Coordinates of C-alpha atoms in Angstrom, one line a residue:
V207 CA 34.1 194.6 133.9
K208 CA 34.9 191.9 136.7
E209 CA 32.7 189.4 135.2
E210 CA 33.6 190.1 131.6
S211 CA 37.4 189.7 132.3
A212 CA 36.7 186.4 133.9
N213 CA 34.7 185.0 130.8
E214 CA 37.5 186.5 128.5
A215 CA 40.4 184.5 130.0
P216 CA 39.0 181.3 129.5
L217 CA 38.5 182.4 125.9
D218 CA 42.3 183.6 125.4
S219 CA 43.5 180.3 126.8
Q220 CA 41.0 178.5 123.9
M221 CA 42.4 180.5 121.5
D222 CA 46.0 179.8 122.3
V223 CA 45.4 176.1 122.2
L224 CA 43.7 176.4 119.1
V225 CA 46.3 178.4 117.6
K226 CA 49.0 175.9 119.0
E227 CA 47.2 172.9 117.4
E228 CA 47.0 174.7 114.0
S229 CA 50.3 175.4 113.9
S230 CA 51.4 171.7 114.5
V231 CA 49.2 170.6 112.1
N232 CA 50.5 173.2 109.2
R233 CA 54.2 172.5 110.2
M234 CA 55.9 170.9 107.6
A235 CA 58.4 167.6 107.9
P236 CA 61.6 168.6 107.5
I237 CA 63.2 167.4 104.3
K238 CA 65.7 164.4 104.7
K239 CA 68.3 164.9 102.1
A240 CA 69.4 161.3 100.3
R241 CA 72.8 160.3 101.1
K242 CA 74.9 159.6 98.5
K243 CA 75.8 155.7 97.9
K244 CA 79.4 154.9 98.3
S245 CA 80.8 153.4 95.1
V246 CA 82.8 150.2 96.4
K247 CA 85.3 148.7 94.0
K248 CA 84.9 145.0 93.5
A249 CA 88.2 143.3 94.7
V250 CA 89.6 141.8 90.9
K251 CA 90.8 138.6 91.8
R252 CA 94.3 137.9 90.6
T253 CA 94.9 135.2 88.2
F254 CA 98.4 133.5 87.9
F255 CA 100.0 131.5 85.0
K256 CA 98.3 132.6 82.1
Y257 CA 100.7 131.1 80.0
D258 CA 102.3 127.8 79.4
E259 CA 105.7 126.8 80.8
D260 CA 106.9 126.2 77.3
Q261 CA 106.2 129.8 76.5
L262 CA 108.2 130.5 79.2
V263 CA 111.0 128.4 78.6
Q264 CA 111.0 129.8 74.7
A265 CA 111.4 133.5 75.8
Y266 CA 114.0 132.5 78.0
S267 CA 115.9 130.9 75.3
A268 CA 115.2 134.2 73.6
V269 CA 116.8 136.5 75.8
E270 CA 119.9 134.3 76.1
L271 CA 120.0 134.6 72.3
G272 CA 120.1 138.7 72.5
V273 CA 116.4 139.4 72.4
S274 CA 115.7 142.3 75.0
I275 CA 113.4 141.0 77.8
R276 CA 110.5 143.4 76.8
K277 CA 110.2 142.1 73.4
A278 CA 110.8 138.5 74.1
A279 CA 107.9 138.9 77.1
R280 CA 105.5 140.9 74.3
D281 CA 106.2 137.9 71.6
F282 CA 105.8 135.0 73.5
N283 CA 102.8 136.4 75.8
V284 CA 104.7 136.3 79.1
P285 CA 104.7 138.8 82.1
Y286 CA 107.7 141.3 81.8
S287 CA 108.0 141.2 85.5
T288 CA 107.8 137.4 85.5
L289 CA 110.5 136.9 82.8
N290 CA 112.9 139.5 84.0
G291 CA 112.8 138.0 87.7
K292 CA 113.9 134.4 85.8
V293 CA 116.7 136.4 83.7
R294 CA 118.2 137.7 86.9
G295 CA 118.0 134.7 88.8
D296 CA 115.4 135.3 91.4
S297 CA 113.5 132.3 91.3
S298 CA 113.6 128.8 89.0
L299 CA 112.1 128.5 85.9
N300 CA 109.8 126.0 87.9
R301 CA 106.3 127.9 88.0
R302 CA 105.8 127.3 91.7
M303 CA 104.0 129.7 94.6
G304 CA 104.2 130.1 98.1
R305 CA 107.5 129.0 100.3
T306 CA 110.4 127.1 99.6
A307 CA 109.3 123.3 100.2
V308 CA 111.1 121.2 102.9
L309 CA 111.9 118.5 100.7
T310 CA 113.3 118.8 97.1
T311 CA 111.3 117.7 94.1
D312 CA 114.2 114.8 93.8
E313 CA 113.6 113.9 97.4
E314 CA 109.8 113.8 97.1
Q315 CA 110.2 111.9 93.9
L316 CA 112.2 109.3 95.8
L317 CA 110.0 109.3 98.4
C318 CA 107.3 108.3 96.0
N319 CA 109.4 105.6 94.7
Y320 CA 110.0 104.1 98.4
I321 CA 105.9 104.2 99.1
I322 CA 105.2 102.1 95.9
A323 CA 108.3 99.7 96.2
N324 CA 107.4 98.8 99.8
A325 CA 103.8 98.6 98.5
N326 CA 104.6 96.1 95.7
K327 CA 106.3 93.8 98.2
G328 CA 103.1 93.9 101.0
I329 CA 104.6 96.5 103.5
A330 CA 102.3 99.1 102.4
L331 CA 102.9 102.5 104.7
N332 CA 100.0 104.3 106.2
R333 CA 100.1 108.4 106.8
H334 CA 101.7 108.1 110.2
T335 CA 104.6 105.9 108.8
L336 CA 105.0 108.5 106.3
I337 CA 105.1 111.4 108.6
E338 CA 107.4 110.0 110.8
T339 CA 110.0 109.1 108.1
V340 CA 110.2 112.9 106.8
Q341 CA 110.4 113.8 110.4
D342 CA 113.5 111.6 110.7
I343 CA 115.2 113.0 107.6
V344 CA 114.9 116.6 108.3
T345 CA 115.8 116.1 112.2
E346 CA 119.0 114.4 110.9
D347 CA 119.7 116.9 108.5
K348 CA 119.0 119.6 110.7
R349 CA 117.0 121.7 108.2
K350 CA 114.9 124.8 109.2
T351 CA 111.1 124.0 109.0
P352 CA 107.8 125.2 109.9
F353 CA 106.6 122.2 111.7
T354 CA 106.1 121.8 115.1
D355 CA 108.9 119.1 116.5
S356 CA 109.9 119.0 113.0
K357 CA 106.7 116.7 112.5
P358 CA 104.9 117.5 109.2
G359 CA 101.5 118.0 109.7
R360 CA 98.1 117.3 107.8
A361 CA 98.4 120.4 105.6
W362 CA 101.8 119.2 104.6
L363 CA 100.5 115.4 103.6
R364 CA 97.6 116.8 101.7
S365 CA 100.0 119.1 99.4
F366 CA 102.3 116.4 99.1
M367 CA 99.4 113.9 97.9
N368 CA 98.4 116.9 95.4
R369 CA 102.0 117.2 94.1
H370 CA 101.8 113.5 93.5
P371 CA 98.6 112.3 92.4
E372 CA 99.8 108.5 91.6
I373 CA 99.7 107.9 95.3
T374 CA 96.7 107.7 97.3
E375 CA 95.4 106.1 100.4
R376 CA 93.6 103.1 100.3
N377 CA 91.7 100.2 102.4
T378 CA 94.3 97.4 102.3
E379 CA 93.1 93.5 102.2
T380 CA 94.9 91.5 104.8
I381 CA 96.1 88.0 103.6
N382 CA 98.5 85.6 105.2
K383 CA 101.7 84.5 103.8
A384 CA 100.3 81.4 102.3
R385 CA 98.2 83.7 100.1
A386 CA 100.8 85.8 99.3
A387 CA 103.2 82.9 98.0
G388 CA 101.0 82.7 95.1
T389 CA 102.7 84.4 91.7
E390 CA 101.5 85.4 88.3
D391 CA 103.2 81.9 86.7
N392 CA 101.5 79.9 89.1
F393 CA 98.1 80.9 88.2
R394 CA 98.7 80.7 84.5
Y395 CA 100.3 77.1 84.9
W396 CA 96.7 76.5 86.7
C397 CA 94.9 77.9 84.0
K398 CA 96.9 76.0 81.5
D399 CA 96.6 72.8 83.6
L400 CA 92.9 73.5 83.2
E401 CA 93.0 73.8 79.7
N402 CA 94.7 70.3 79.1
F403 CA 92.5 68.7 81.6
L404 CA 89.3 69.6 79.6
E405 CA 91.1 68.4 76.5
G406 CA 92.2 65.2 77.7
K407 CA 88.8 64.6 79.1
G408 CA 87.5 65.6 75.4
C409 CA 85.5 67.9 76.7
S410 CA 87.2 71.6 76.4
D411 CA 83.7 73.0 75.0
I412 CA 82.7 73.4 78.6
L413 CA 84.9 76.7 78.6
L414 CA 82.8 78.0 75.8
D415 CA 79.4 77.6 77.4
P416 CA 78.8 79.9 80.5
N417 CA 75.8 77.5 81.8
R418 CA 78.2 74.7 82.2
I419 CA 80.8 76.4 84.3
F420 CA 79.6 76.6 88.1
N421 CA 81.3 77.8 91.3
A422 CA 80.5 76.4 94.8
D423 CA 81.9 77.9 98.0
E424 CA 80.8 78.2 101.7
T425 CA 80.4 81.4 104.1
G426 CA 79.6 81.8 107.1
F427 CA 76.5 84.7 108.6
R428 CA 76.6 85.6 112.2
T429 CA 72.8 86.2 113.5
S430 CA 74.4 89.1 115.2
P431 CA 76.8 90.9 113.3
K432 CA 78.7 94.0 114.1
T433 CA 76.8 96.9 113.7
G434 CA 79.8 99.0 112.7
Q435 CA 79.8 103.0 112.8
V436 CA 77.2 104.5 115.0
L437 CA 76.1 107.9 115.8
G438 CA 76.3 109.5 119.4
L439 CA 77.7 111.9 121.8
I440 CA 81.1 113.2 121.0
D441 CA 82.1 113.3 124.5
D442 CA 80.6 109.9 125.1
S443 CA 83.5 107.1 124.5
N444 CA 81.6 104.0 125.7
L445 CA 78.8 102.8 123.1
Y446 CA 77.0 100.3 123.0
D447 CA 74.9 98.0 120.7
V448 CA 73.0 95.3 122.7
G449 CA 72.9 92.4 120.2
S450 CA 70.1 90.1 119.5
G451 CA 70.5 86.3 120.7
N452 CA 73.7 84.7 120.9
G453 CA 77.0 86.9 119.5
K454 CA 78.9 83.8 118.6
E455 CA 76.5 81.7 116.7
C456 CA 77.1 81.6 112.6
M457 CA 75.5 79.6 110.0
T458 CA 77.4 77.9 107.2
V459 CA 75.3 78.6 104.1
L460 CA 76.8 76.8 100.8
T461 CA 76.5 79.0 97.3
N462 CA 76.6 78.0 94.2
F463 CA 76.1 79.9 90.8
S464 CA 77.1 79.4 86.7
A465 CA 78.7 81.5 84.6
S466 CA 75.6 82.7 83.0
G467 CA 74.7 84.2 86.1
K468 CA 72.2 81.8 87.2
V469 CA 71.7 80.9 91.1
V470 CA 71.5 77.2 92.4
P471 CA 69.6 76.6 95.1
P472 CA 71.9 77.0 98.2
M473 CA 72.1 74.8 100.8
I474 CA 72.2 76.0 105.2
V475 CA 74.0 74.3 107.2
F476 CA 72.1 74.3 111.0
K477 CA 73.3 72.9 114.3
L478 CA 70.8 70.6 115.2
Q479 CA 70.1 66.8 115.8
K480 CA 66.7 67.0 113.9
I481 CA 64.9 69.6 111.4
R482 CA 61.8 71.1 112.8
H483 CA 59.2 71.9 110.4
E484 CA 58.9 75.3 111.2
I485 CA 62.3 75.7 109.6
T486 CA 61.4 73.9 106.2
N487 CA 58.2 75.8 106.3
A488 CA 60.0 79.5 106.5
I489 CA 63.2 78.8 104.3
G490 CA 61.1 76.9 101.2
T491 CA 61.1 73.9 99.0
D492 CA 63.9 75.2 96.9
W493 CA 66.5 75.7 99.3
H494 CA 68.3 72.6 100.8
I495 CA 68.6 72.3 104.6
G496 CA 71.7 70.1 106.5
K497 CA 71.8 69.3 109.8
T498 CA 75.5 68.5 112.0
A499 CA 76.4 68.2 115.2
K500 CA 78.8 71.4 114.8
G501 CA 77.1 73.2 112.0
W502 CA 79.7 72.6 110.0
M503 CA 80.1 71.5 106.4
T504 CA 81.0 68.1 106.3
A505 CA 81.5 65.6 103.3
E506 CA 78.3 63.6 103.9
Q507 CA 75.9 66.7 103.8
Y508 CA 78.1 68.2 100.6
S509 CA 77.3 64.6 98.9
D510 CA 74.0 65.1 99.8
Y511 CA 73.7 68.6 98.5
L512 CA 75.0 67.5 95.0
E513 CA 72.7 64.7 94.9
H514 CA 69.4 65.8 96.0
C515 CA 69.7 69.4 95.2
F516 CA 72.3 70.2 92.3
L517 CA 71.9 67.2 90.1
P518 CA 68.1 67.8 90.0
W519 CA 68.3 71.9 89.4
I520 CA 70.8 70.6 86.5
R521 CA 68.7 68.1 84.7
K522 CA 65.3 70.5 85.3
Q523 CA 67.3 73.3 83.7
D524 CA 68.1 70.7 80.6
I525 CA 71.6 71.8 81.2
K526 CA 74.1 69.6 78.7
F527 CA 76.4 67.3 81.0
P528 CA 79.5 67.0 81.6
I529 CA 79.7 70.3 83.6
L530 CA 82.4 72.2 85.4
L531 CA 82.6 72.6 89.0
L532 CA 85.2 74.8 90.8
V533 CA 85.5 74.5 94.1
D534 CA 88.3 75.0 96.7
G535 CA 90.2 72.1 98.1
T536 CA 88.4 71.7 101.2
R537 CA 88.6 68.0 102.7
S538 CA 84.9 68.0 102.6
H539 CA 85.0 68.3 98.9
C540 CA 87.7 66.1 98.1
T541 CA 86.7 62.3 99.7
Y542 CA 86.3 59.5 97.8
N543 CA 82.4 59.2 97.8
V544 CA 82.0 62.8 96.7
C545 CA 84.4 62.0 93.7
K546 CA 82.6 59.0 92.9
L547 CA 79.3 60.9 92.7
C548 CA 81.0 63.5 90.4
S549 CA 82.4 60.9 88.2
D550 CA 79.2 59.1 87.9
N551 CA 76.6 62.1 87.0
G552 CA 78.9 64.2 84.8
I553 CA 80.2 66.4 87.1
I554 CA 84.0 67.6 86.6
Q555 CA 85.1 68.8 90.1
Y556 CA 88.1 71.1 90.0
A557 CA 90.0 72.8 93.0
F558 CA 91.3 76.1 92.7
Y559 CA 94.8 76.7 92.9
P560 CA 95.8 76.9 96.8
N561 CA 95.2 80.1 98.9
A562 CA 94.1 81.5 95.8
T563 CA 90.5 82.3 96.0
H564 CA 91.2 86.0 96.8
I565 CA 92.1 86.2 93.3
M566 CA 90.6 83.2 91.2
E567 CA 86.9 82.4 92.7
P568 CA 84.2 84.3 91.8
A569 CA 82.3 84.1 94.9
A570 CA 85.1 85.8 96.8
V571 CA 85.7 88.5 94.4
S572 CA 82.5 89.8 93.9
V573 CA 79.7 87.6 95.6
F574 CA 80.7 87.2 99.5
K575 CA 81.0 91.1 100.4
P576 CA 77.8 91.7 98.7
L577 CA 76.0 89.3 100.7
K578 CA 77.8 90.2 103.7
S579 CA 76.8 93.6 103.7
G580 CA 73.2 93.3 102.6
W581 CA 73.0 90.8 105.7
E582 CA 74.4 93.7 108.2
K583 CA 71.4 95.6 106.6
V584 CA 68.9 93.3 106.8
V585 CA 69.5 92.1 110.4
S586 CA 69.7 95.7 111.6
D587 CA 66.6 96.6 109.9
W588 CA 64.9 93.5 111.4
N589 CA 66.3 94.4 115.2
R590 CA 64.7 98.0 114.9
E591 CA 61.2 96.8 113.8
T592 CA 61.2 93.9 116.5
H593 CA 62.8 95.8 119.0
G594 CA 65.6 93.8 119.6
K595 CA 64.4 90.0 118.8
P596 CA 66.7 87.5 118.4
V597 CA 66.9 85.8 114.6
T598 CA 66.1 82.1 115.1
K599 CA 66.7 79.7 112.9
P600 CA 63.5 80.0 110.7
V601 CA 63.8 83.8 110.9
F602 CA 67.2 83.1 109.7
G603 CA 66.3 81.2 106.2
K604 CA 63.6 84.1 105.9
L605 CA 65.8 87.0 105.8
L606 CA 68.6 85.0 103.9
G607 CA 66.2 84.7 101.1
T608 CA 65.6 88.5 100.9
V609 CA 69.5 89.1 100.8
F610 CA 69.8 86.4 97.9
A611 CA 66.9 88.1 95.9
E612 CA 68.4 91.5 96.4
N613 CA 72.5 91.3 96.1
L614 CA 72.6 88.2 94.1
T615 CA 72.3 89.6 90.7
E616 CA 73.2 88.3 87.0
D617 CA 75.5 91.3 86.4
R618 CA 77.3 90.7 89.7
I619 CA 78.1 87.0 89.2
Q620 CA 78.9 87.3 85.5
N621 CA 81.2 90.3 86.5
G622 CA 82.8 87.9 89.1
F623 CA 83.4 85.1 86.4
R624 CA 85.1 87.8 84.1
K625 CA 87.4 89.2 86.6
C626 CA 88.4 85.9 87.3
G627 CA 89.4 84.8 83.6
L628 CA 87.2 81.9 84.0
Y629 CA 84.3 82.9 81.2
P630 CA 85.5 84.3 79.0
F631 CA 88.2 82.2 79.7
D632 CA 91.2 84.4 79.5
P633 CA 94.3 84.2 81.8
N634 CA 95.0 87.8 81.2
A635 CA 91.9 88.8 83.1
I636 CA 92.9 87.9 86.4
G637 CA 93.6 90.4 88.9
F638 CA 97.7 89.5 88.8
S639 CA 98.0 93.3 90.6
K640 CA 96.9 91.0 94.0
C641 CA 99.9 88.4 93.3
M642 CA 103.2 88.4 94.8
N643 CA 104.6 88.0 91.6
H644 CA 108.1 90.3 92.1
S645 CA 111.1 88.2 93.3
S646 CA 111.3 90.7 96.3
R647 CA 107.9 89.9 97.4
A648 CA 108.9 86.6 98.2
N649 CA 110.8 87.2 101.4
L650 CA 108.3 89.7 103.5
P651 CA 110.5 91.6 106.1
V652 CA 108.8 91.1 109.8
N653 CA 110.3 94.5 110.8
I654 CA 112.7 96.6 108.9
N655 CA 112.9 99.3 111.3
N656 CA 114.2 96.9 114.2
D657 CA 117.5 95.3 113.8
K658 CA 117.5 94.1 117.4
T659 CA 114.1 91.8 116.6
K660 CA 114.6 88.2 116.3
P661 CA 112.5 86.0 114.4
I662 CA 110.9 83.0 116.5
R663 CA 110.8 79.8 114.5
W664 CA 107.8 77.9 115.6
E665 CA 108.3 74.5 114.5
V666 CA 105.6 71.5 113.8
E667 CA 106.4 69.8 117.0
H668 CA 105.4 72.8 118.8
L669 CA 101.6 72.9 117.4
L670 CA 101.8 69.0 117.9
C671 CA 102.5 69.5 121.8
L672 CA 100.0 72.4 122.1
E673 CA 97.5 70.0 120.8
S674 CA 98.4 67.2 123.0
L675 CA 97.6 69.4 125.9
M676 CA 93.9 70.0 124.7
K677 CA 91.0 67.8 125.8
R678 CA 90.2 65.1 123.3
G679 CA 88.6 66.6 120.4
R680 CA 89.1 69.9 120.2
A681 CA 92.1 70.2 118.0
E682 CA 89.4 68.7 115.7
E683 CA 87.1 71.5 116.4
F684 CA 89.4 73.9 116.0
R685 CA 90.2 72.7 112.4
H686 CA 86.4 73.1 111.4
S687 CA 86.5 76.3 112.8
E688 CA 89.4 77.7 110.7
S689 CA 87.7 76.8 107.7
A690 CA 84.6 78.6 108.8
G691 CA 86.9 81.4 109.4
S692 CA 85.6 82.2 113.3
W693 CA 85.2 79.7 116.6
T694 CA 82.0 79.3 117.7
G695 CA 82.4 76.7 120.4
D696 CA 82.8 77.6 124.1
I697 CA 83.9 81.0 124.9
E698 CA 86.2 79.9 127.4
A699 CA 88.4 78.0 124.4
T700 CA 88.6 81.5 122.5
E701 CA 91.8 82.6 123.3
L702 CA 93.2 78.9 123.0
F703 CA 91.7 79.0 119.5
D704 CA 93.2 82.2 118.6
L705 CA 96.6 81.0 120.1
W706 CA 96.4 77.9 118.0
R707 CA 95.4 79.4 114.4
K708 CA 98.3 81.7 115.3
I709 CA 100.9 78.7 115.6
R710 CA 99.5 76.9 113.1
S711 CA 99.6 79.7 110.1
I712 CA 103.5 80.3 111.2
T713 CA 104.2 76.3 110.8
M714 CA 102.2 76.3 107.5
E715 CA 104.9 78.7 106.4
Q716 CA 107.7 76.4 107.3
E717 CA 110.4 79.2 107.1
V718 CA 111.7 81.9 109.2
I719 CA 111.1 85.1 107.5
T720 CA 114.4 87.5 108.2
P721 CA 115.2 90.9 106.9
P722 CA 117.3 90.8 103.9
A723 CA 120.7 92.4 105.2
H724 CA 120.8 95.2 102.3
L725 CA 117.7 96.6 104.6
H726 CA 119.7 97.6 107.3
Q727 CA 123.0 99.1 105.7
S728 CA 124.1 102.6 106.1
I729 CA 124.6 104.8 102.9
E730 CA 126.8 107.3 104.0
R731 CA 128.1 109.4 101.2
E732 CA 128.9 113.3 101.4
T733 CA 128.2 113.8 97.8
P734 CA 125.6 111.3 96.7
N735 CA 124.6 110.7 93.1
L736 CA 121.1 109.4 92.2
K737 CA 122.7 107.2 90.0
D738 CA 123.5 105.2 93.2
V739 CA 120.0 105.3 94.3
T740 CA 119.2 102.7 91.8
T741 CA 120.9 100.1 93.7
I742 CA 118.6 101.2 96.6
C743 CA 115.2 101.2 94.6
V744 CA 115.9 97.6 92.7
P745 CA 116.6 94.6 95.2
E746 CA 119.7 92.5 95.1
E747 CA 117.8 90.1 92.9
A748 CA 117.2 92.4 90.1
T749 CA 120.9 93.6 90.3
E750 CA 122.4 89.9 89.8
H751 CA 119.5 88.9 87.1
P752 CA 118.7 92.4 85.7
Q753 CA 117.1 90.0 82.5
D754 CA 114.5 88.6 84.7
Q755 CA 112.9 91.2 86.0
G756 CA 109.6 92.9 84.4
V757 CA 109.2 96.3 83.7
E758 CA 106.1 96.5 86.2
N759 CA 107.8 95.0 88.9
T760 CA 111.0 97.4 89.2
P761 CA 110.3 100.8 91.2
R762 CA 110.8 103.7 88.6
C763 CA 113.7 105.6 90.0
I764 CA 114.2 109.0 89.1
Q765 CA 116.5 109.8 86.3
E766 CA 120.2 109.6 86.9
R767 CA 121.8 113.2 87.0
N768 CA 125.0 114.4 89.1
V769 CA 123.7 116.3 92.2
E770 CA 127.3 118.0 93.0
K771 CA 126.5 120.1 89.7
T772 CA 124.4 123.0 90.7
N773 CA 123.8 124.2 87.3
T774 CA 122.3 121.7 84.7
Q775 CA 121.4 121.6 81.4
T776 CA 117.6 121.3 80.1
E777 CA 117.2 118.8 77.1
N778 CA 115.2 121.5 75.0
S779 CA 116.7 124.9 75.1
G780 CA 119.9 124.6 77.2
I781 CA 118.8 126.8 80.1
K782 CA 120.6 126.7 83.2
Q783 CA 118.8 126.3 86.2
K784 CA 119.3 125.2 90.0
E785 CA 118.8 122.4 91.0
V786 CA 119.2 120.5 94.4
G787 CA 119.7 117.0 95.1
V788 CA 118.9 114.6 97.8
S789 CA 120.8 114.9 101.0
P790 CA 122.7 112.1 102.6
A791 CA 120.3 111.9 105.7
F792 CA 117.3 111.4 103.3
L793 CA 119.7 108.4 101.7
N794 CA 119.8 107.4 105.2
N795 CA 116.0 107.0 106.0
I796 CA 114.8 106.0 102.7
T797 CA 115.8 102.2 102.0
W798 CA 114.3 99.5 100.4

């Protein structure tokens, strides 16, 4: 019995295990109930201004005539709540969202006129000056503003520019006073004189043939141009670019091309005593090579270029003589030998109006800038490929040939002659917007914000005294460098050259530029009238001789209306609405 019970015990345990396994196999997994997805309603984007402003004005007029608000809203498709709010006077008829603006509509318009008037005078404002002007206005007027220290930020400036798309930020072109003195009348007289001169020579047909009109001018190319903006760590304020070779070395290049878009072989002037064979082999046979002691253009080199490069090229192209060669009035172009060479060989050399190449010369208008940009790119690629090898004189000619081939296209050259009104000959095509053609532009104020600033009068005697203290020949070197655009001599004399050039540029003007008295007059009125603002917008000369002022030269002021009246009558519907004018603080800070 004991043996049987001992044998049955393990059998029972085995049966229990089998039953548990079977039950685990046959056990059904619990059924998961599917969750109901919550229906999420998409937010409907609100739309505004589904009606025209004219519809709102017509609906408002209908209510004034006795029509019910609901019927007028339905007839003119204007929201009832909107029309009801306009009728009750909760808001003006102007469709404007958001909080009340810091400046009124009239003040912002006057601010735009202020910006435009100063830009026409050559005193263009930047964003910082504009923001500081608004800060002065609201501070003096003691207005409550959401700005920190009453100074508008970038958001306000962005909104202001959006509200006034006629105002935009652009890069300025810095010119000296001598360039700014050129007027539209001067350039038109120059064009008329050119026509009369050619008619007197019996060759006015030159202006009808683009193959017979040429423009020649010099420019400089640095062997190590500036890199410009580079990439680096945001915290690293010291980023350097190790230049290749002498960063002060600049090569003079004489360019020449016709109104038809053809490029005459240029000339490179090297600072050499003797031209080596590796230079001539690298540059090629078409280009002309000159050598001077300073590396600048001289009358001898220019005459040599005309005789041995330009004239043979003209004859090879079978171009009809005489031809017109337009140049600037530098000394190297106007010597007796040069003029005699041109006269004997059918070249009519004619100079541009003084200090007007930025307006009238095709090379300066459309050619030099792409050439300089292409040169910087080619030199950058060269430095990267050669790991910073210097641009030697043989390499310079090779790289410059690549730049000319890639950037001097016929369309670009033809466009330059067209912009300058030279071919087709049309004085109206000249960019007169660059001229200081308004009478108010003739006297540019030195500093309109500081009454205590006294102008310094530099006389020619001061310049002569400075030159007498220099070593022999230094003044002549400075004059050559001024025509080239930068000092390429001894590094120790760089500061002296900058000082000499500043004094020379001032003495060339031969006048003291003082701010007009009316710029500092404070305008204080308790109840200003925008009619009086026109005396600020228009210069004194314009008020004295209104018939002499052109429409495009007079700043447009906002329409005259009395701001003392809080209710004004619109022209179309006779609707009464609130108008806020210009505060005295605004007029005290916005002066022309």
